[in-house]
mmCIF file of C-alpha atoms in Angstrom:
data_model
loop_
_atom_site.group_PDB
_atom_site.id
_atom_site.type_symbol
_atom_site.label_atom_id
_atom_site.label_comp_id
_atom_site.label_asym_id
_atom_site.label_seq_id
_atom_site.Cartn_x
_atom_site.Cartn_y
_atom_site.Cartn_z
ATOM 1 C CA MET A 1 -17.116 66.545 48.709
ATOM 2 C CA ASN A 2 -16.132 69.678 50.077
ATOM 3 C CA VAL A 3 -17.902 71.393 53.289
ATOM 4 C CA LEU A 4 -16.909 75.188 54.238
ATOM 5 C CA CYS A 5 -17.721 75.513 57.973
ATOM 6 C CA SER A 6 -18.902 78.875 59.935
ATOM 7 C CA ASP A 7 -15.340 79.301 61.083
ATOM 8 C CA GLY A 8 -13.723 78.833 57.596
ATOM 9 C CA GLU A 9 -12.177 75.411 58.189
ATOM 10 C CA ILE A 10 -13.053 73.201 54.832
ATOM 11 C CA TRP A 11 -13.562 69.068 55.608
ATOM 12 C CA PHE A 12 -14.006 67.050 52.943
ATOM 13 C CA CYS A 13 -14.628 63.696 51.929
ATOM 14 C CA GLY A 14 -15.107 61.051 49.093
ATOM 15 C CA LEU A 15 -12.990 59.596 46.143
ATOM 16 C CA TYR A 16 -9.789 60.938 46.138
ATOM 17 C CA LYS A 17 -8.471 60.145 42.559
ATOM 18 C CA ALA A 18 -6.277 60.887 39.313
ATOM 19 C CA ASP A 19 -8.709 61.576 37.094
ATOM 20 C CA ASN A 20 -8.354 59.305 34.217
ATOM 21 C CA PHE A 21 -10.394 61.406 31.516
ATOM 22 C CA ILE A 22 -7.528 64.276 30.580
ATOM 23 C CA GLY A 23 -3.628 64.810 31.515
ATOM 24 C CA PRO A 24 -0.482 62.842 31.315
ATOM 25 C CA TYR A 25 -1.663 59.512 33.683
ATOM 26 C CA ALA A 26 -4.470 58.972 31.431
ATOM 27 C CA GLY A 27 -4.325 55.093 31.565
ATOM 28 C CA LYS A 28 -1.638 54.908 33.880
ATOM 29 C CA LYS A 29 -2.122 52.935 37.012
ATOM 30 C CA ILE A 30 -3.390 55.115 39.988
ATOM 31 C CA HIS A 31 -3.798 53.678 43.747
ATOM 32 C CA ASN A 32 -6.899 55.720 44.346
ATOM 33 C CA PHE A 33 -8.353 55.930 47.759
ATOM 34 C CA ILE A 34 -11.681 56.827 49.622
ATOM 35 C CA LEU A 35 -12.375 59.150 52.662
ATOM 36 C CA LYS A 36 -15.460 57.791 53.803
ATOM 37 C CA TYR A 37 -15.644 60.525 56.582
ATOM 38 C CA PRO A 38 -15.587 63.985 56.305
ATOM 39 C CA GLN A 39 -11.873 65.039 57.725
ATOM 40 C CA LEU A 40 -10.200 68.674 57.842
ATOM 41 C CA TYR A 41 -8.331 69.386 54.587
ATOM 42 C CA PRO A 42 -4.928 69.189 56.012
ATOM 43 C CA TYR A 43 -3.367 71.376 53.589
ATOM 44 C CA ILE A 44 -4.389 75.225 54.130
ATOM 45 C CA GLY A 45 -2.249 75.657 57.988
ATOM 46 C CA SER A 46 -4.021 78.454 59.190
ATOM 47 C CA THR A 47 -5.815 79.937 56.144
ATOM 48 C CA ARG A 48 -9.583 80.653 56.673
ATOM 49 C CA PHE A 49 -11.788 80.570 53.689
ATOM 50 C CA LYS A 50 -15.329 82.779 52.742
ATOM 51 C CA TYR A 51 -16.113 80.790 49.674
ATOM 52 C CA VAL A 52 -15.566 77.416 48.293
ATOM 53 C CA ALA A 53 -16.781 75.645 45.412
ATOM 54 C CA SER A 54 -16.188 71.908 44.338
ATOM 55 C CA GLY A 55 -16.137 70.650 40.489
ATOM 56 C CA ALA A 56 -16.033 66.996 40.060
ATOM 57 C CA ASN A 57 -12.743 66.556 40.072
ATOM 58 C CA PHE A 58 -10.855 69.811 41.533
ATOM 59 C CA THR A 59 -12.112 72.879 44.050
ATOM 60 C CA VAL A 60 -11.444 76.437 44.181
ATOM 61 C CA GLY A 61 -11.918 78.627 47.550
ATOM 62 C CA VAL A 62 -11.440 81.646 48.389
ATOM 63 C CA ALA A 63 -9.467 83.034 51.704
ATOM 64 C CA LEU A 64 -10.794 85.547 54.152
ATOM 65 C CA ASN A 65 -8.166 87.817 52.965
ATOM 66 C CA GLY A 66 -9.589 87.533 49.545
ATOM 67 C CA ASP A 67 -6.481 85.113 47.824
ATOM 68 C CA THR A 68 -7.815 82.481 45.928
ATOM 69 C CA TYR A 69 -6.749 78.848 45.755
ATOM 70 C CA GLU A 70 -7.418 75.765 43.833
ATOM 71 C CA TRP A 71 -6.425 71.943 44.561
ATOM 72 C CA GLY A 72 -7.176 68.524 43.015
ATOM 73 C CA TRP A 73 -6.768 68.130 39.665
ATOM 74 C CA THR A 74 -5.378 71.082 38.270
ATOM 75 C CA TYR A 75 -3.034 69.829 35.570
ATOM 76 C CA ARG A 76 -4.736 71.083 32.402
ATOM 77 C CA GLN A 77 -2.576 69.807 29.437
ATOM 78 C CA THR A 78 -2.210 72.268 26.769
ATOM 79 C CA HIS A 79 -0.198 72.539 23.589
ATOM 80 C CA TYR A 80 2.011 75.781 25.325
ATOM 81 C CA SER A 81 2.444 74.103 28.695
ATOM 82 C CA THR A 82 3.400 70.940 30.526
ATOM 83 C CA ARG A 83 3.731 70.760 34.151
ATOM 84 C CA HIS A 84 6.421 68.054 35.301
ATOM 85 C CA SER A 85 6.539 68.755 38.973
ATOM 86 C CA GLN A 86 2.731 68.255 39.288
ATOM 87 C CA LEU A 87 1.944 65.832 42.325
ATOM 88 C CA LEU A 88 -0.838 62.631 41.608
ATOM 89 C CA LEU A 89 -3.555 63.744 43.279
ATOM 90 C CA SER A 90 -3.565 60.330 45.059
ATOM 91 C CA ARG A 91 -0.682 61.595 47.180
ATOM 92 C CA GLY A 92 -2.268 65.110 47.809
ATOM 93 C CA LEU A 93 -1.968 68.083 45.423
ATOM 94 C CA LEU A 94 -0.973 71.378 47.245
ATOM 95 C CA PRO A 95 -3.101 74.345 46.751
ATOM 96 C CA ARG A 96 -2.340 76.685 44.258
ATOM 97 C CA LYS A 97 -2.792 80.125 44.077
ATOM 98 C CA VAL A 98 -4.804 81.483 41.493
ATOM 99 C CA SER A 99 -3.720 85.053 40.109
ATOM 100 C CA ILE A 100 -7.128 87.472 39.642
ATOM 101 C CA PRO A 101 -6.898 90.016 37.291
ATOM 102 C CA TYR A 102 -7.146 93.692 37.221
ATOM 103 C CA HIS A 103 -6.772 93.349 40.982
ATOM 104 C CA MET A 104 -10.345 92.784 41.127
ATOM 105 C CA LYS A 105 -12.282 90.914 44.162
ATOM 106 C CA PRO A 106 -13.688 87.366 44.152
ATOM 107 C CA SER A 107 -17.171 87.371 44.368
ATOM 108 C CA PHE A 108 -18.678 84.092 43.596
ATOM 109 C CA ILE A 109 -17.349 80.798 41.811
ATOM 110 C CA ALA A 110 -19.127 77.872 40.133
ATOM 111 C CA CYS A 111 -16.882 75.085 39.168
ATOM 112 C CA GLY A 112 -17.443 72.316 36.620
ATOM 113 C CA HIS A 113 -15.613 68.941 35.970
ATOM 114 C CA VAL A 114 -11.948 70.781 35.589
ATOM 115 C CA HIS A 115 -12.937 74.705 35.064
ATOM 116 C CA ALA A 116 -14.086 77.497 37.134
ATOM 117 C CA VAL A 117 -16.049 80.247 36.347
ATOM 118 C CA MET A 118 -15.873 83.257 38.994
ATOM 119 C CA ALA A 119 -17.380 87.088 39.056
ATOM 120 C CA VAL A 120 -15.084 89.492 40.630
ATOM 121 C CA ASP A 121 -15.858 93.167 41.785
ATOM 122 C CA GLY A 122 -13.657 96.411 41.086
ATOM 123 C CA ARG A 123 -13.655 99.481 43.500
ATOM 124 C CA LYS A 124 -16.057 101.374 41.310
ATOM 125 C CA ARG A 125 -19.142 98.842 41.798
ATOM 126 C CA SER A 126 -17.771 97.163 38.346
ATOM 127 C CA ARG A 127 -18.532 93.501 38.001
ATOM 128 C CA MET A 128 -16.672 90.912 35.554
ATOM 129 C CA VAL A 129 -16.772 87.099 34.876
ATOM 130 C CA VAL A 130 -13.887 85.297 34.373
ATOM 131 C CA SER A 131 -12.714 81.646 34.015
ATOM 132 C CA TRP A 132 -9.976 79.256 33.802
ATOM 133 C CA GLY A 133 -9.591 75.594 32.762
ATOM 134 C CA PHE A 134 -10.061 72.613 30.769
ATOM 135 C CA ASN A 135 -11.694 74.472 27.866
ATOM 136 C CA HIS A 136 -12.783 71.225 25.317
ATOM 137 C CA HIS A 137 -16.280 72.324 24.279
ATOM 138 C CA GLY A 138 -15.947 76.049 24.906
ATOM 139 C CA GLN A 139 -16.684 76.042 28.500
ATOM 140 C CA LEU A 140 -14.859 79.212 29.619
ATOM 141 C CA GLY A 141 -16.279 81.303 27.125
ATOM 142 C CA GLN A 142 -13.644 82.915 25.167
ATOM 143 C CA GLY A 143 -14.448 82.227 21.694
ATOM 144 C CA ASN A 144 -12.353 79.157 21.496
ATOM 145 C CA THR A 145 -11.562 76.201 22.743
ATOM 146 C CA ILE A 146 -8.159 76.609 24.625
ATOM 147 C CA THR A 147 -7.407 75.419 28.016
ATOM 148 C CA ARG A 148 -6.458 78.070 30.290
ATOM 149 C CA GLU A 149 -4.197 78.192 33.672
ATOM 150 C CA LYS A 150 -4.824 81.632 34.727
ATOM 151 C CA PRO A 151 -8.443 83.716 34.632
ATOM 152 C CA LYS A 152 -9.285 85.374 32.143
ATOM 153 C CA ARG A 153 -12.226 87.840 31.364
ATOM 154 C CA ILE A 154 -15.295 86.389 29.613
ATOM 155 C CA LYS A 155 -15.913 89.353 27.192
ATOM 156 C CA LYS A 156 -19.654 88.461 26.129
ATOM 157 C CA LEU A 157 -21.124 88.602 29.178
ATOM 158 C CA PRO A 158 -22.578 91.969 30.713
ATOM 159 C CA ASP A 159 -21.436 93.513 34.021
ATOM 160 C CA ASN A 160 -24.678 93.050 35.909
ATOM 161 C CA VAL A 161 -24.200 89.053 36.440
ATOM 162 C CA VAL A 162 -25.659 87.978 39.991
ATOM 163 C CA MET A 163 -25.078 83.760 39.743
ATOM 164 C CA LEU A 164 -22.962 81.264 37.875
ATOM 165 C CA ALA A 165 -23.563 77.678 37.819
ATOM 166 C CA CYS A 166 -21.793 74.753 35.734
ATOM 167 C CA GLY A 167 -22.640 71.287 34.582
ATOM 168 C CA ALA A 168 -19.889 69.034 33.496
ATOM 169 C CA PHE A 169 -18.541 71.335 30.433
ATOM 170 C CA HIS A 170 -21.034 74.007 30.031
ATOM 171 C CA SER A 171 -21.374 77.384 31.982
ATOM 172 C CA VAL A 172 -24.682 79.063 32.901
ATOM 173 C CA ALA A 173 -24.705 83.177 34.107
ATOM 174 C CA LEU A 174 -27.578 85.038 35.346
ATOM 175 C CA THR A 175 -27.716 88.844 35.513
ATOM 176 C CA GLU A 176 -30.008 91.058 37.874
ATOM 177 C CA ASP A 177 -32.854 91.889 35.110
ATOM 178 C CA HIS A 178 -33.317 87.851 34.713
ATOM 179 C CA LYS A 179 -31.362 87.191 31.458
ATOM 180 C CA VAL A 180 -29.955 83.615 31.595
ATOM 181 C CA TYR A 181 -26.768 83.121 29.712
ATOM 182 C CA CYS A 182 -25.389 79.576 28.287
ATOM 183 C CA TRP A 183 -22.132 78.377 26.777
ATOM 184 C CA GLY A 184 -19.916 75.143 26.449
ATOM 185 C CA ARG A 185 -20.718 71.927 25.243
ATOM 186 C CA ASN A 186 -24.809 71.638 24.168
ATOM 187 C CA ASN A 187 -24.404 67.775 23.111
ATOM 188 C CA SER A 188 -27.904 67.264 24.965
ATOM 189 C CA GLY A 189 -29.363 70.803 24.389
ATOM 190 C CA GLN A 190 -28.086 71.810 28.118
ATOM 191 C CA CYS A 191 -27.129 75.317 26.094
ATOM 192 C CA ALA A 192 -30.593 75.605 24.780
ATOM 193 C CA ASP A 193 -29.015 76.043 21.399
ATOM 194 C CA THR A 194 -30.579 73.531 18.638
ATOM 195 C CA ILE A 195 -27.723 74.235 16.288
ATOM 196 C CA CYS A 196 -24.127 73.640 17.756
ATOM 197 C CA ASP A 197 -22.939 71.217 19.904
ATOM 198 C CA ASP A 198 -20.185 73.838 21.485
ATOM 199 C CA ILE A 199 -21.088 76.821 22.192
ATOM 200 C CA LEU A 200 -17.982 78.731 22.647
ATOM 201 C CA THR A 201 -18.879 82.433 23.724
ATOM 202 C CA PRO A 202 -22.294 83.027 26.300
ATOM 203 C CA LYS A 203 -25.807 83.064 24.130
ATOM 204 C CA ARG A 204 -28.706 84.191 25.926
ATOM 205 C CA VAL A 205 -31.499 81.988 26.135
ATOM 206 C CA LYS A 206 -34.278 83.928 24.624
ATOM 207 C CA PHE A 207 -36.870 81.466 25.523
ATOM 208 C CA PHE A 208 -36.968 83.485 28.858
ATOM 209 C CA ASP A 209 -37.507 86.962 27.531
ATOM 210 C CA SER A 210 -41.198 86.400 26.873
ATOM 211 C CA LEU A 211 -41.348 85.899 30.939
ATOM 212 C CA SER A 212 -42.861 88.736 32.741
ATOM 213 C CA THR A 213 -40.096 90.885 34.180
ATOM 214 C CA ARG A 214 -42.484 90.231 37.712
ATOM 215 C CA ASP A 215 -41.928 86.289 36.976
ATOM 216 C CA GLY A 216 -38.344 86.475 36.130
ATOM 217 C CA ILE A 217 -35.727 83.802 36.165
ATOM 218 C CA ILE A 218 -34.072 84.150 40.097
ATOM 219 C CA HIS A 219 -31.926 80.911 40.422
ATOM 220 C CA ILE A 220 -29.732 78.324 38.010
ATOM 221 C CA GLY A 221 -28.769 75.403 38.258
ATOM 222 C CA CYS A 222 -27.029 72.738 36.079
ATOM 223 C CA GLY A 223 -26.250 68.941 36.423
ATOM 224 C CA THR A 224 -23.773 67.188 34.779
ATOM 225 C CA TYR A 225 -25.604 67.768 30.908
ATOM 226 C CA HIS A 226 -28.587 69.808 32.034
ATOM 227 C CA THR A 227 -29.845 72.878 33.381
ATOM 228 C CA ILE A 228 -32.406 74.235 35.775
ATOM 229 C CA ALA A 229 -34.122 77.610 36.153
ATOM 230 C CA ILE A 230 -36.606 78.831 38.715
ATOM 231 C CA THR A 231 -38.809 82.105 38.432
ATOM 232 C CA LYS A 232 -39.880 84.076 41.814
ATOM 233 C CA SER A 233 -43.254 82.709 41.465
ATOM 234 C CA GLY A 234 -41.220 79.221 41.899
ATOM 235 C CA THR A 235 -41.944 77.910 38.355
ATOM 236 C CA ALA A 236 -39.094 75.808 37.501
ATOM 237 C CA TYR A 237 -37.518 75.400 33.680
ATOM 238 C CA THR A 238 -35.338 72.493 33.021
ATOM 239 C CA TRP A 239 -33.490 71.557 29.569
ATOM 240 C CA GLY A 240 -30.685 69.563 28.451
ATOM 241 C CA SER A 241 -29.971 65.465 29.121
ATOM 242 C CA GLY A 242 -33.053 63.571 30.393
ATOM 243 C CA ASP A 243 -32.411 60.233 29.773
ATOM 244 C CA ARG A 244 -32.256 59.343 33.659
ATOM 245 C CA HIS A 245 -35.429 61.709 34.265
ATOM 246 C CA GLN A 246 -33.155 64.096 35.841
ATOM 247 C CA LEU A 247 -35.491 66.611 34.412
ATOM 248 C CA GLY A 248 -38.336 66.150 35.999
ATOM 249 C CA LEU A 249 -40.690 65.990 33.283
ATOM 250 C CA GLY A 250 -42.084 62.406 33.669
ATOM 251 C CA GLU A 251 -40.649 60.559 30.918
ATOM 252 C CA GLU A 252 -37.121 59.677 29.813
ATOM 253 C CA VAL A 253 -35.628 61.751 27.101
ATOM 254 C CA ASP A 254 -32.581 62.276 25.330
ATOM 255 C CA SER A 255 -31.935 65.611 24.567
ATOM 256 C CA VAL A 256 -34.498 68.687 25.520
ATOM 257 C CA LEU A 257 -33.271 71.676 23.385
ATOM 258 C CA SER A 258 -35.584 73.981 24.944
ATOM 259 C CA PRO A 259 -36.826 75.112 28.483
ATOM 260 C CA ARG A 260 -39.823 73.209 29.626
ATOM 261 C CA VAL A 261 -42.073 73.673 32.652
ATOM 262 C CA VAL A 262 -41.460 70.834 35.271
ATOM 263 C CA SER A 263 -44.770 69.465 36.390
ATOM 264 C CA SER A 264 -44.777 68.705 40.322
ATOM 265 C CA PRO A 265 -46.967 68.245 43.343
ATOM 266 C CA ILE A 266 -45.225 70.774 45.598
ATOM 267 C CA ASP A 267 -46.252 74.199 46.043
ATOM 268 C CA PRO A 268 -44.651 76.977 43.437
ATOM 269 C CA GLN A 269 -44.162 79.021 46.474
ATOM 270 C CA TYR A 270 -41.779 76.825 48.086
ATOM 271 C CA GLY A 271 -39.481 76.208 45.210
ATOM 272 C CA LYS A 272 -36.804 78.628 45.491
ATOM 273 C CA TYR A 273 -33.286 77.018 45.283
ATOM 274 C CA ILE A 274 -31.441 74.877 43.056
ATOM 275 C CA GLY A 275 -28.940 71.502 43.636
ATOM 276 C CA ALA A 276 -28.222 69.336 41.043
ATOM 277 C CA TRP A 277 -25.248 66.710 39.574
ATOM 278 C CA GLY A 278 -26.017 63.630 37.193
#
């Protein structure tokens, strides 16, 4: 967990480990350790940040001067490059500067297991979304499953994205006109598609097209394998994996392939924001 303080410092705590899911150290004995209490992140010097987002095993931060950095499990094995100098996470990875294309200004970020999506703005109020990182399920939205070390524009998204969210291996975008787009892993229906296991480019969730413009989607969030959206009036919709009641539907269900309304005793007017994982 990372906490961004009002003065731009970043404090962190939790399990500090090498990820055994991917990479050259899979299956090897790695010494992990747990930070039980928050402490100041020691490797950023005097740099102060205005945005920070954490995935399962890495973090992306945008400094006050607009520079973007990532740290944690940033080794992403591909068929075209290998980082022989990469340090183990258990020994502390130094922040790596991320090159943002077209000299655009970072606006907001979301992180998944080991991938990131970021909205960036140009001089003429133009906006695009870029992505980079692990891509075995198409979670970068680039139309392929090639892992990327550097950010690249997601061409299939409109230029009015106002919010981003990531699950472990899927990504979600919300536009200014209340449209929801999903892409990436869809093994539990978390991308609201009934046909494909992996969605390689952003696909609009047509279910929400029937909502009144007066009560459109205003907030999105993701768990590991599920997705949440909330309307202006506070109505919450969930879809994806619900095998641990994480969808709030009152039942355990392996896969929900289309958004369903969450029945809750809480007054809808108070349901405005989302936080999810698991």
